[in-house]
Amino acid sequence: MTTATSPTYYVRRFSEYMSELWRRKDFVWFLARGNIKARNASTVLGLAWWVLNPLLLGMVYFFIFGLIFPTQRDIAYLLSGIFVFHFSAQSMSGGANSIIGNSKLLVNIRFPRLILPIAFLLESTFGFLASLVVLYLIVIPFADVVPGPEIVLLLVALPLQIVFNLGLAAATARLAVPFRDITNFIPYLTRVWLYMSPIIWPLAMLEGVSETAQSLFRLNPMFPIIAVYRSALLGYPLAQADLVAMAAWCVAVGILGVSMFIKYEGKMVRYL
Amino acid sequence: MSQPSVKVENVWVRFRPYIDRRPTLRRSLATFRHKETQLVEALKGVSFDVQKGEAFGVVGQNGAGKSTLLRVMARTLRPDEGRVVVRGRMSTLLQLGVGFNAQLSGSRNIYLGGLVAGLTKEQVDERYDEIVEYSELGEAIYRPMKTYSSGMFSRLAFAVAMHLDPEILLLDEVLAVGDEGFKQKSKATMHELLGRSGSIVYVSHAVKQLADFCDRAMWLKDGEVVAIGEAGAVVDEYRAFVQHRRKELRAQGLA
């Protein structure tokens, strides 16, 4: 029942929370592995879905935007964008569900609630890595792209995006627990976000619009994130500004989302 | 005098109206406009202590606030007013199978259950064999838990909970675990816990069993404490009230 609200109080609470999370890392790991195992056990194809999911996802988008309405014939450009986008987009619904779907656990046992979205994130990171393997399986034979030394950039890009996703997942969970309406809204938001991102249309298309519109488009965090990934995965030239912008976005969203979540934790059970 | 293991001080819990309806954006905007603060009070200034080595029972009719009280004591629900002080490691068995994943084997669920409750993997490793033996599940421990009978399910849940080395145990309606043999064993384990000055808080509608097992009891009615004292006496008082109410209702029905 401390009344202190000074910044140092929040910093201390934040760091205490983080060390408690770290103490519970075995739990996070088991939860994620358990979910993966349970999912594999209840489907006929089991492990094959790790490859099939991104493969089907990529095929659907290539079918529509590469063949039917050919806005983007560059399959490497399209798939890299889709997979990176999907990794972030799914953390919104996944984060909300990790809390809402585990209401029994939350009501009965006390533990840092952030463990649940983190476990989901861990699970989806495995999925993302599998999708990168699928990417190369398609891109190497069909687009004549091979991974170069730039791929070490992944060591920066991946942790940054995970922090970004954690922020997204935590913020969505924070908002969706009292306002379930949000879970209905997420798919539409995701679709708009996809169309606003440089995935199904080429970057060159931006040159046709006004400077103001261009800079507005570039406010989308997916712009720098996807740009950095394309440098890492496909050897596109890397703009330093993109790397800086990506880092700024990811850290800001991560801290904002996590603090929103932690602040709300004590009230969560009332809405489950 | 030794300090109580659980101290509940003037705890109030208020819920929004329409607890069965989740607040939506529209409704919260509406309440924001009209400042409707009609609240449901689940606990109205509840205070009591649970001593070391004591089995403490809670009785009351549906909606009296028993589950809310357990959640407050488990500290998953923060009270609006008042405070709860807990001294010692707490283990909760409020709903069976919480923290378990029915798709996975009993064996993996031992780890999951232990980790949920705050053990490290090494600590579960150390206790694993004992838990399996205690649960009497034998080879079934390697089968997915969805294939378990409810008795097997609760045996494993109880085995895990008791091997967390709790100093305080919160139990909701689970004393009737498994068959007669296992019931005896679980009772013995709980007495053992009390013997090394642990505490048990037990909520049940099976008031006869509760009176037998508990040292003291508390009767909760509409979120308020009606009586606290020796378990037999409180349970008798409560049963007299329930019978009286039943007669009254019957009379009203006839009239």
Short mmCIF file of C-alpha atoms in Angstrom, two decimals:
data_model
loop_
_atom_site.label_atom_id
_atom_site.label_comp_id
_atom_site.label_asym_id
_atom_site.label_seq_id
_atom_site.Cartn_x
_atom_site.Cartn_y
_atom_site.Cartn_z
CA MET A 1 0.00 0.00 0.00
CA THR A 2 2.75 2.46 -0.91
CA THR A 3 1.54 5.86 -1.90
CA ALA A 4 4.79 6.85 -3.56
CA THR A 5 4.33 7.59 -7.23
CA SER A 6 7.74 9.01 -8.00
CA PRO A 7 9.48 7.82 -11.16
CA THR A 8 12.00 5.87 -9.09
CA TYR A 9 9.12 3.95 -7.52
CA TYR A 10 7.93 2.84 -10.95
CA VAL A 11 11.42 1.98 -12.08
CA ARG A 12 11.92 -0.13 -8.97
CA ARG A 13 8.57 -1.88 -9.40
CA PHE A 14 9.35 -2.51 -13.04
CA SER A 15 12.73 -4.05 -12.26
CA GLU A 16 11.31 -6.16 -9.43
CA TYR A 17 8.67 -7.43 -11.81
CA MET A 18 11.28 -8.27 -14.40
CA SER A 19 13.43 -10.19 -11.95
CA GLU A 20 10.38 -12.17 -10.80
CA LEU A 21 9.72 -12.98 -14.47
CA TRP A 22 13.28 -14.13 -14.86
CA ARG A 23 12.96 -16.36 -11.79
CA ARG A 24 9.95 -17.95 -13.48
CA LYS A 25 11.63 -18.63 -16.83
CA ASP A 26 11.21 -22.40 -16.51
CA PHE A 27 7.47 -21.88 -16.30
CA VAL A 28 7.43 -19.76 -19.46
CA TRP A 29 9.40 -22.39 -21.28
CA PHE A 30 7.17 -25.25 -20.15
CA LEU A 31 4.00 -23.36 -20.92
CA ALA A 32 5.15 -22.63 -24.47
CA ARG A 33 6.41 -26.15 -25.03
CA GLY A 34 3.25 -27.60 -23.53
CA ASN A 35 1.08 -25.56 -25.88
CA ILE A 36 3.13 -26.64 -28.85
CA LYS A 37 3.00 -30.28 -27.82
CA ALA A 38 -0.73 -30.15 -27.15
CA ARG A 39 -1.35 -28.56 -30.53
CA ASN A 40 0.75 -31.15 -32.33
CA ALA A 41 -0.99 -33.98 -30.53
CA SER A 42 -4.47 -32.82 -31.48
CA THR A 43 -3.83 -32.41 -35.22
CA VAL A 44 -3.27 -35.20 -37.73
CA LEU A 45 -0.33 -33.53 -39.43
CA GLY A 46 1.24 -32.42 -36.15
CA LEU A 47 4.72 -31.00 -36.69
CA ALA A 48 4.17 -30.57 -40.44
CA TRP A 49 1.98 -27.55 -39.65
CA TRP A 50 5.08 -25.58 -38.74
CA VAL A 51 5.96 -25.62 -42.42
CA LEU A 52 2.47 -25.87 -43.87
CA ASN A 53 1.10 -22.78 -42.12
CA PRO A 54 3.55 -20.26 -43.57
CA LEU A 55 3.57 -22.12 -46.88
CA LEU A 56 -0.21 -21.81 -47.23
CA LEU A 57 -0.14 -18.23 -46.02
CA GLY A 58 2.48 -17.33 -48.61
CA MET A 59 0.69 -19.24 -51.37
CA VAL A 60 -2.62 -17.49 -50.72
CA TYR A 61 -1.03 -14.06 -50.96
CA PHE A 62 1.07 -14.95 -53.96
CA PHE A 63 -1.99 -16.39 -55.70
CA ILE A 64 -3.98 -13.19 -55.17
CA PHE A 65 -1.40 -10.41 -55.39
CA GLY A 66 1.11 -12.12 -57.64
CA LEU A 67 -1.21 -13.84 -60.11
CA ILE A 68 -4.85 -12.69 -59.97
CA PHE A 69 -4.35 -8.96 -59.32
CA PRO A 70 -0.66 -8.73 -60.00
CA THR A 71 0.36 -5.83 -57.80
CA GLN A 72 3.46 -7.59 -56.60
CA ARG A 73 5.17 -10.21 -58.71
CA ASP A 74 8.40 -10.24 -56.72
CA ILE A 75 7.81 -13.31 -54.59
CA ALA A 76 10.81 -12.70 -52.34
CA TYR A 77 9.60 -9.17 -51.58
CA LEU A 78 6.05 -10.38 -51.00
CA LEU A 79 6.80 -13.38 -48.79
CA SER A 80 9.41 -11.65 -46.63
CA GLY A 81 6.90 -8.88 -45.96
CA ILE A 82 4.03 -11.28 -45.25
CA PHE A 83 5.95 -13.44 -42.80
CA VAL A 84 7.40 -10.51 -40.86
CA PHE A 85 4.03 -8.77 -40.78
CA HIS A 86 2.20 -11.89 -39.70
CA PHE A 87 4.61 -12.41 -36.80
CA SER A 88 3.66 -9.02 -35.35
CA ALA A 89 -0.01 -9.05 -36.32
CA GLN A 90 -0.74 -12.38 -34.66
CA SER A 91 0.74 -11.17 -31.37
CA MET A 92 -2.27 -8.87 -30.94
CA SER A 93 -4.95 -11.56 -30.94
CA GLY A 94 -2.55 -14.06 -29.36
CA GLY A 95 -1.74 -11.72 -26.51
CA ALA A 96 -5.40 -11.06 -25.75
CA ASN A 97 -6.31 -14.74 -25.96
CA SER A 98 -3.45 -15.80 -23.73
CA ILE A 99 -5.14 -13.90 -20.90
CA ILE A 100 -8.81 -14.39 -21.74
CA GLY A 101 -8.39 -18.09 -22.50
CA ASN A 102 -6.60 -18.76 -19.22
CA SER A 103 -9.10 -17.12 -16.90
CA LYS A 104 -9.27 -20.14 -14.60
CA LEU A 105 -5.55 -20.01 -14.01
CA LEU A 106 -5.53 -16.27 -13.39
CA VAL A 107 -8.38 -16.41 -10.93
CA ASN A 108 -6.81 -19.15 -8.85
CA ILE A 109 -3.08 -18.69 -8.84
CA ARG A 110 -0.89 -15.69 -8.27
CA PHE A 111 2.00 -15.18 -10.67
CA PRO A 112 3.27 -12.37 -12.90
CA ARG A 113 0.58 -12.25 -15.56
CA LEU A 114 3.00 -11.18 -18.27
CA ILE A 115 4.18 -14.80 -18.32
CA LEU A 116 1.18 -15.77 -20.44
CA PRO A 117 1.74 -13.37 -23.35
CA ILE A 118 5.46 -14.11 -23.16
CA ALA A 119 4.82 -17.84 -23.49
CA PHE A 120 2.60 -17.16 -26.49
CA LEU A 121 5.34 -15.01 -27.99
CA LEU A 122 7.90 -17.73 -27.53
CA GLU A 123 5.62 -20.15 -29.31
CA SER A 124 5.02 -17.76 -32.19
CA THR A 125 8.77 -17.07 -32.47
CA PHE A 126 9.29 -20.74 -33.32
CA GLY A 127 6.59 -20.38 -35.94
CA PHE A 128 8.30 -17.31 -37.38
CA LEU A 129 11.66 -19.06 -37.58
CA ALA A 130 9.99 -21.95 -39.40
CA SER A 131 8.45 -19.46 -41.83
CA LEU A 132 11.91 -18.07 -42.58
CA VAL A 133 13.03 -21.57 -43.53
CA VAL A 134 9.98 -21.81 -45.81
CA LEU A 135 10.90 -18.42 -47.26
CA TYR A 136 14.31 -19.67 -48.36
CA LEU A 137 12.88 -22.96 -49.59
CA ILE A 138 10.78 -20.94 -52.05
CA VAL A 139 13.03 -18.02 -52.73
CA ILE A 140 16.28 -19.86 -53.42
CA PRO A 141 14.94 -21.94 -56.35
CA PHE A 142 12.26 -19.53 -57.67
CA ALA A 143 13.68 -16.05 -57.13
CA ASP A 144 17.37 -16.76 -57.33
CA VAL A 145 18.05 -15.21 -53.93
CA VAL A 146 20.56 -16.74 -51.54
CA PRO A 147 21.22 -15.71 -47.94
CA GLY A 148 24.32 -13.57 -47.71
CA PRO A 149 26.45 -12.32 -44.81
CA GLU A 150 23.75 -9.69 -44.12
CA ILE A 151 21.80 -12.43 -42.40
CA VAL A 152 23.66 -11.67 -39.16
CA LEU A 153 21.41 -8.60 -39.02
CA LEU A 154 18.72 -11.01 -37.83
CA LEU A 155 20.52 -11.10 -34.49
CA VAL A 156 19.45 -7.49 -34.06
CA ALA A 157 16.17 -7.49 -35.94
CA LEU A 158 14.64 -10.54 -34.29
CA PRO A 159 15.10 -9.46 -30.64
CA LEU A 160 13.85 -5.98 -31.53
CA GLN A 161 10.73 -7.31 -33.19
CA ILE A 162 10.10 -9.65 -30.24
CA VAL A 163 10.15 -6.63 -27.93
CA PHE A 164 7.79 -4.84 -30.31
CA ASN A 165 5.45 -7.85 -30.37
CA LEU A 166 5.53 -8.14 -26.60
CA GLY A 167 4.44 -4.53 -26.32
CA LEU A 168 1.64 -5.12 -28.83
CA ALA A 169 0.50 -8.32 -27.11
CA ALA A 170 0.56 -6.77 -23.66
CA ALA A 171 -1.27 -3.62 -24.74
CA THR A 172 -3.94 -5.59 -26.58
CA ALA A 173 -4.44 -7.88 -23.60
CA ARG A 174 -4.67 -4.87 -21.29
CA LEU A 175 -7.41 -3.33 -23.42
CA ALA A 176 -9.26 -6.48 -24.45
CA VAL A 177 -9.79 -7.85 -20.95
CA PRO A 178 -12.21 -5.09 -19.88
CA PHE A 179 -13.37 -4.31 -23.44
CA ARG A 180 -13.96 -7.58 -25.24
CA ASP A 181 -15.23 -5.62 -28.24
CA ILE A 182 -11.62 -5.13 -29.16
CA THR A 183 -11.12 -8.79 -30.05
CA ASN A 184 -13.78 -8.36 -32.76
CA PHE A 185 -12.04 -5.29 -34.02
CA ILE A 186 -8.54 -6.75 -34.31
CA PRO A 187 -8.96 -8.64 -37.64
CA TYR A 188 -10.09 -5.47 -39.41
CA LEU A 189 -7.35 -3.41 -37.89
CA THR A 190 -4.86 -6.06 -38.98
CA ARG A 191 -6.14 -5.96 -42.56
CA VAL A 192 -5.88 -2.18 -42.81
CA TRP A 193 -2.40 -2.36 -41.35
CA LEU A 194 -1.43 -4.97 -43.95
CA TYR A 195 -2.66 -2.82 -46.84
CA MET A 196 -0.83 0.20 -45.45
CA SER A 197 2.45 -1.71 -45.27
CA PRO A 198 4.90 -2.22 -48.15
CA ILE A 199 4.05 -5.87 -48.76
CA ILE A 200 1.46 -6.35 -51.47
CA TRP A 201 2.56 -3.22 -53.34
CA PRO A 202 6.08 -2.24 -54.36
CA LEU A 203 7.92 0.56 -52.60
CA ALA A 204 8.21 2.38 -55.92
CA MET A 205 4.47 2.97 -55.80
CA LEU A 206 5.03 5.48 -53.01
CA GLU A 207 6.86 7.78 -55.39
CA GLY A 208 3.56 8.53 -57.10
CA VAL A 209 2.05 10.20 -54.04
CA SER A 210 2.69 13.58 -52.42
CA GLU A 211 5.51 14.17 -49.96
CA THR A 212 3.07 14.57 -47.06
CA ALA A 213 1.32 11.31 -47.89
CA GLN A 214 4.69 9.61 -48.15
CA SER A 215 5.83 10.73 -44.74
CA LEU A 216 2.47 9.72 -43.27
CA PHE A 217 2.89 6.26 -44.76
CA ARG A 218 6.33 6.04 -43.26
CA LEU A 219 4.93 6.58 -39.77
CA ASN A 220 3.85 2.96 -39.92
CA PRO A 221 6.32 0.98 -37.78
CA MET A 222 6.10 -1.88 -40.27
CA PHE A 223 7.99 0.29 -42.77
CA PRO A 224 11.36 0.27 -41.04
CA ILE A 225 10.83 -3.21 -39.57
CA ILE A 226 10.20 -4.85 -42.93
CA ALA A 227 12.98 -2.81 -44.54
CA VAL A 228 15.53 -4.06 -42.04
CA TYR A 229 14.36 -7.64 -42.47
CA ARG A 230 14.60 -7.40 -46.25
CA SER A 231 18.20 -6.27 -45.85
CA ALA A 232 18.92 -9.19 -43.56
CA LEU A 233 17.08 -11.86 -45.50
CA LEU A 234 17.31 -10.77 -49.13
CA GLY A 235 20.38 -8.54 -49.15
CA TYR A 236 18.54 -5.27 -49.90
CA PRO A 237 20.69 -2.21 -49.17
CA LEU A 238 20.35 -1.20 -45.54
CA ALA A 239 19.44 2.39 -44.71
CA GLN A 240 20.72 3.36 -41.27
CA ALA A 241 17.65 5.50 -40.73
CA ASP A 242 15.49 2.38 -41.00
CA LEU A 243 17.50 0.55 -38.38
CA VAL A 244 17.29 3.52 -36.00
CA ALA A 245 13.57 3.94 -36.63
CA MET A 246 12.94 0.24 -36.08
CA ALA A 247 14.87 0.23 -32.80
CA ALA A 248 13.02 3.32 -31.59
CA TRP A 249 9.62 1.92 -32.47
CA CYS A 250 10.28 -1.47 -30.93
CA VAL A 251 11.66 -0.17 -27.65
CA ALA A 252 8.93 2.46 -27.32
CA VAL A 253 6.06 0.06 -28.06
CA GLY A 254 7.63 -2.60 -25.86
CA ILE A 255 7.98 -0.35 -22.82
CA LEU A 256 4.59 1.29 -23.31
CA GLY A 257 2.71 -1.99 -23.73
CA VAL A 258 4.42 -3.73 -20.85
CA SER A 259 3.91 -0.87 -18.42
CA MET A 260 0.24 -0.56 -19.39
CA PHE A 261 -0.13 -4.25 -18.69
CA ILE A 262 1.70 -4.34 -15.37
CA LYS A 263 -0.19 -1.35 -14.06
CA TYR A 264 -3.49 -3.03 -14.80
CA GLU A 265 -2.59 -6.50 -13.54
CA GLY A 266 -4.22 -6.25 -10.13
CA LYS A 267 -7.61 -5.43 -11.63
CA MET A 268 -7.56 -8.11 -14.31
CA VAL A 269 -9.32 -10.83 -12.32
CA ARG A 270 -12.39 -8.66 -11.92
CA TYR A 271 -13.13 -8.89 -15.62
CA LEU A 272 -12.47 -12.58 -16.17
CA MET B 1 1.84 -15.33 21.09
CA SER B 2 2.87 -16.46 17.65
CA GLN B 3 1.81 -14.44 14.64
CA PRO B 4 -1.18 -15.64 12.62
CA SER B 5 -0.33 -17.18 9.25
CA VAL B 6 -3.14 -15.32 7.52
CA LYS B 7 -4.54 -12.04 8.71
CA VAL B 8 -7.57 -10.61 6.92
CA GLU B 9 -8.33 -7.05 7.94
CA ASN B 10 -11.56 -5.24 7.13
CA VAL B 11 -11.68 -6.48 3.55
CA TRP B 12 -14.21 -4.96 1.18
CA VAL B 13 -14.71 -6.15 -2.38
CA ARG B 14 -17.13 -4.38 -4.66
CA PHE B 15 -18.05 -5.48 -8.15
CA ARG B 16 -19.69 -3.46 -10.85
CA PRO B 17 -23.37 -4.07 -11.43
CA TYR B 18 -24.11 -6.80 -13.96
CA ILE B 19 -21.22 -8.93 -12.94
CA ASP B 20 -22.42 -11.46 -15.52
CA ARG B 21 -22.16 -8.82 -18.21
CA ARG B 22 -18.69 -7.73 -19.04
CA PRO B 23 -18.20 -4.03 -19.41
CA THR B 24 -18.12 -3.05 -23.04
CA LEU B 25 -16.98 0.22 -24.47
CA ARG B 26 -20.56 1.40 -24.88
CA ARG B 27 -21.58 0.47 -21.37
CA SER B 28 -18.55 2.00 -19.77
CA LEU B 29 -19.19 5.19 -21.70
CA ALA B 30 -22.77 5.09 -20.50
CA THR B 31 -21.76 4.67 -16.87
CA PHE B 32 -19.18 7.35 -17.35
CA ARG B 33 -21.91 9.75 -18.49
CA HIS B 34 -24.47 8.91 -15.86
CA LYS B 35 -22.02 8.21 -13.08
CA GLU B 36 -23.92 5.08 -12.17
CA THR B 37 -22.02 3.66 -9.26
CA GLN B 38 -24.49 1.08 -8.11
CA LEU B 39 -22.13 -1.59 -6.85
CA VAL B 40 -22.50 -5.15 -5.73
CA GLU B 41 -20.69 -5.67 -2.47
CA ALA B 42 -19.28 -9.19 -2.29
CA LEU B 43 -17.37 -8.72 0.97
CA LYS B 44 -18.33 -6.08 3.51
CA GLY B 45 -15.56 -5.51 5.98
CA VAL B 46 -14.51 -9.08 6.68
CA SER B 47 -11.83 -9.59 9.35
CA PHE B 48 -10.36 -12.74 10.85
CA ASP B 49 -7.08 -14.51 11.59
CA VAL B 50 -5.96 -18.00 10.79
CA GLN B 51 -3.47 -19.30 13.34
CA LYS B 52 -0.52 -21.61 12.79
CA GLY B 53 -1.42 -25.27 13.07
CA GLU B 54 -5.08 -24.50 12.61
CA ALA B 55 -7.70 -25.82 10.20
CA PHE B 56 -10.11 -22.98 9.57
CA GLY B 57 -13.46 -23.65 7.90
CA VAL B 58 -15.69 -21.22 6.02
CA VAL B 59 -19.39 -21.95 5.60
CA GLY B 60 -22.16 -19.97 3.96
CA GLN B 61 -24.80 -20.25 1.31
CA ASN B 62 -24.25 -19.69 -2.40
CA GLY B 63 -23.37 -16.08 -3.04
CA ALA B 64 -22.24 -15.42 0.50
CA GLY B 65 -18.80 -14.37 -0.76
CA LYS B 66 -16.81 -17.54 -0.03
CA SER B 67 -15.13 -17.77 -3.42
CA THR B 68 -14.39 -14.07 -3.46
CA LEU B 69 -12.81 -14.44 -0.03
CA LEU B 70 -10.61 -17.30 -1.23
CA ARG B 71 -9.48 -15.25 -4.22
CA VAL B 72 -8.61 -12.36 -1.97
CA MET B 73 -6.65 -14.68 0.30
CA ALA B 74 -4.88 -16.23 -2.69
CA ARG B 75 -4.12 -12.63 -3.63
CA THR B 76 -5.36 -12.95 -7.18
CA LEU B 77 -8.05 -10.38 -6.43
CA ARG B 78 -7.05 -7.09 -4.86
CA PRO B 79 -9.62 -5.88 -2.32
CA ASP B 80 -11.06 -2.38 -2.65
CA GLU B 81 -10.40 -1.73 1.01
CA GLY B 82 -8.59 -3.51 3.78
CA ARG B 83 -5.67 -5.87 3.51
CA VAL B 84 -4.56 -9.45 3.66
CA VAL B 85 -1.27 -10.42 5.27
CA VAL B 86 0.05 -13.87 4.49
CA ARG B 87 3.00 -15.35 6.36
CA GLY B 88 4.32 -18.45 4.70
CA ARG B 89 4.24 -20.31 1.42
CA MET B 90 0.70 -20.71 0.16
CA SER B 91 -0.69 -23.46 -2.00
CA THR B 92 -4.17 -23.26 -3.47
CA LEU B 93 -6.59 -25.93 -4.59
CA LEU B 94 -9.53 -23.79 -5.52
CA GLN B 95 -10.61 -25.42 -8.73
CA LEU B 96 -9.47 -28.83 -9.80
CA GLY B 97 -7.03 -29.05 -12.65
CA VAL B 98 -6.07 -25.40 -12.72
CA GLY B 99 -2.75 -25.02 -14.45
CA PHE B 100 -3.04 -28.43 -16.05
CA ASN B 101 -3.29 -29.04 -19.76
CA ALA B 102 -5.59 -32.00 -20.39
CA GLN B 103 -3.95 -32.73 -23.77
CA LEU B 104 -0.67 -33.49 -22.07
CA SER B 105 0.37 -36.47 -19.99
CA GLY B 106 0.03 -36.52 -16.22
CA SER B 107 3.80 -36.58 -16.06
CA ARG B 108 4.21 -33.30 -17.95
CA ASN B 109 1.38 -31.80 -15.96
CA ILE B 110 3.25 -32.45 -12.73
CA TYR B 111 5.89 -30.07 -14.06
CA LEU B 112 3.34 -27.59 -15.33
CA GLY B 113 1.44 -27.59 -12.03
CA GLY B 114 4.61 -27.23 -9.97
CA LEU B 115 5.98 -24.45 -12.14
CA VAL B 116 2.68 -22.57 -12.10
CA ALA B 117 2.81 -22.62 -8.33
CA GLY B 118 6.29 -21.13 -8.33
CA LEU B 119 8.73 -24.03 -8.10
CA THR B 120 11.78 -24.21 -10.31
CA LYS B 121 12.27 -27.14 -12.63
CA GLU B 122 14.95 -28.61 -10.35
CA GLN B 123 12.55 -28.49 -7.40
CA VAL B 124 9.94 -30.37 -9.40
CA ASP B 125 12.61 -32.89 -10.45
CA GLU B 126 13.33 -33.61 -6.79
CA ARG B 127 9.66 -34.16 -5.94
CA TYR B 128 8.59 -35.92 -9.10
CA ASP B 129 8.87 -39.54 -7.92
CA GLU B 130 7.11 -38.82 -4.66
CA ILE B 131 4.24 -37.09 -6.45
CA VAL B 132 3.77 -40.00 -8.86
CA GLU B 133 3.81 -42.48 -6.01
CA TYR B 134 1.44 -40.41 -3.90
CA SER B 135 -1.08 -40.03 -6.72
CA GLU B 136 -1.23 -43.85 -7.14
CA LEU B 137 -1.61 -43.38 -10.88
CA GLY B 138 1.02 -45.94 -11.87
CA GLU B 139 1.50 -46.26 -15.63
CA ALA B 140 -1.45 -43.91 -16.23
CA ILE B 141 0.91 -41.04 -15.43
CA TYR B 142 2.15 -41.24 -19.04
CA ARG B 143 -1.33 -40.98 -20.54
CA PRO B 144 -2.91 -37.64 -21.52
CA MET B 145 -4.95 -36.25 -18.66
CA LYS B 146 -8.06 -36.05 -20.81
CA THR B 147 -8.26 -39.84 -20.46
CA TYR B 148 -8.36 -39.57 -16.65
CA SER B 149 -11.45 -40.09 -14.55
CA SER B 150 -12.36 -37.19 -12.30
CA GLY B 151 -11.01 -39.16 -9.35
CA MET B 152 -7.64 -39.67 -11.03
CA PHE B 153 -7.58 -36.01 -12.02
CA SER B 154 -8.16 -34.81 -8.49
CA ARG B 155 -5.69 -37.30 -7.03
CA LEU B 156 -2.93 -35.87 -9.19
CA ALA B 157 -3.96 -32.28 -8.46
CA PHE B 158 -3.93 -32.98 -4.74
CA ALA B 159 -0.61 -34.80 -4.94
CA VAL B 160 1.01 -31.85 -6.69
CA ALA B 161 -0.49 -29.29 -4.30
CA MET B 162 0.70 -31.20 -1.23
CA HIS B 163 4.23 -31.55 -2.56
CA LEU B 164 4.72 -27.82 -2.94
CA ASP B 165 5.65 -27.80 0.77
CA PRO B 166 2.83 -25.44 1.58
CA GLU B 167 2.69 -23.73 4.94
CA ILE B 168 -0.80 -22.51 4.17
CA LEU B 169 -3.28 -24.47 2.11
CA LEU B 170 -6.46 -23.03 0.63
CA LEU B 171 -9.00 -25.71 -0.24
CA ASP B 172 -12.34 -25.35 -1.95
CA GLU B 173 -14.63 -28.39 -1.85
CA VAL B 174 -11.94 -30.92 -2.62
CA LEU B 175 -11.71 -32.90 0.55
CA ALA B 176 -13.84 -35.54 -1.14
CA VAL B 177 -10.91 -36.56 -3.32
CA GLY B 178 -10.83 -40.00 -4.92
CA ASP B 179 -12.04 -43.21 -3.33
CA GLU B 180 -12.29 -44.05 0.36
CA GLY B 181 -8.66 -45.16 0.60
CA PHE B 182 -7.31 -42.00 -0.96
CA LYS B 183 -9.61 -39.87 1.17
CA GLN B 184 -8.04 -41.34 4.31
CA LYS B 185 -4.57 -40.72 2.93
CA SER B 186 -5.29 -37.12 1.95
CA LYS B 187 -6.74 -36.45 5.38
CA ALA B 188 -3.63 -37.89 7.02
CA THR B 189 -1.42 -35.67 4.85
CA MET B 190 -3.40 -32.63 5.85
CA HIS B 191 -3.14 -33.49 9.53
CA GLU B 192 0.58 -33.86 9.03
CA LEU B 193 0.65 -30.34 7.58
CA LEU B 194 -1.24 -29.04 10.62
CA GLY B 195 1.14 -30.97 12.88
CA ARG B 196 4.16 -29.06 11.57
CA SER B 197 2.22 -25.87 12.33
CA GLY B 198 0.88 -25.28 8.84
CA SER B 199 -2.57 -23.82 8.32
CA ILE B 200 -5.52 -24.93 6.23
CA VAL B 201 -8.43 -22.81 5.11
CA TYR B 202 -11.25 -25.01 3.95
CA VAL B 203 -14.45 -23.93 2.22
CA SER B 204 -17.19 -26.47 1.79
CA HIS B 205 -20.91 -27.13 1.72
CA ALA B 206 -20.31 -30.50 3.32
CA VAL B 207 -20.67 -28.93 6.76
CA LYS B 208 -20.58 -32.19 8.72
CA GLN B 209 -17.14 -33.07 7.33
CA LEU B 210 -16.05 -29.50 7.85
CA ALA B 211 -17.07 -29.55 11.50
CA ASP B 212 -15.14 -32.79 12.00
CA PHE B 213 -12.00 -31.60 10.32
CA CYS B 214 -11.71 -27.95 11.30
CA ASP B 215 -10.75 -26.42 14.63
CA ARG B 216 -12.49 -23.14 14.07
CA ALA B 217 -15.01 -21.98 11.53
CA MET B 218 -16.53 -18.79 10.19
CA TRP B 219 -20.03 -18.30 8.86
CA LEU B 220 -20.29 -15.84 6.02
CA LYS B 221 -23.65 -14.38 4.97
CA ASP B 222 -24.12 -11.77 2.25
CA GLY B 223 -20.49 -10.76 2.52
CA GLU B 224 -20.53 -10.32 6.27
CA VAL B 225 -19.22 -12.42 9.13
CA VAL B 226 -22.11 -13.78 11.19
CA ALA B 227 -20.09 -15.93 13.54
CA ILE B 228 -16.53 -17.06 14.18
CA GLY B 229 -15.63 -19.68 16.72
CA GLU B 230 -15.29 -23.36 17.52
CA ALA B 231 -16.14 -25.24 14.32
CA GLY B 232 -18.88 -27.47 15.77
CA ALA B 233 -20.73 -24.57 17.33
CA VAL B 234 -20.57 -22.35 14.23
CA VAL B 235 -21.70 -25.19 11.98
CA ASP B 236 -24.61 -25.99 14.30
CA GLU B 237 -25.68 -22.38 14.27
CA TYR B 238 -25.42 -22.26 10.50
CA ARG B 239 -27.39 -25.48 10.04
CA ALA B 240 -30.14 -24.27 12.35
CA PHE B 241 -30.38 -21.14 10.25
CA VAL B 242 -30.53 -23.05 6.98
CA GLN B 243 -33.24 -25.35 8.30
CA HIS B 244 -35.20 -22.41 9.61
CA ARG B 245 -34.93 -20.66 6.24
CA ARG B 246 -36.06 -23.78 4.45
CA LYS B 247 -39.13 -24.04 6.68
CA GLU B 248 -39.89 -20.39 6.15
CA LEU B 249 -39.65 -20.76 2.39
CA ARG B 250 -41.86 -23.84 2.46
CA ALA B 251 -44.45 -21.97 4.53
CA GLN B 252 -44.39 -19.10 2.04
CA GLY B 253 -44.80 -21.55 -0.80
CA LEU B 254 -47.90 -23.03 0.84
CA ALA B 255 -49.43 -19.71 1.74
#
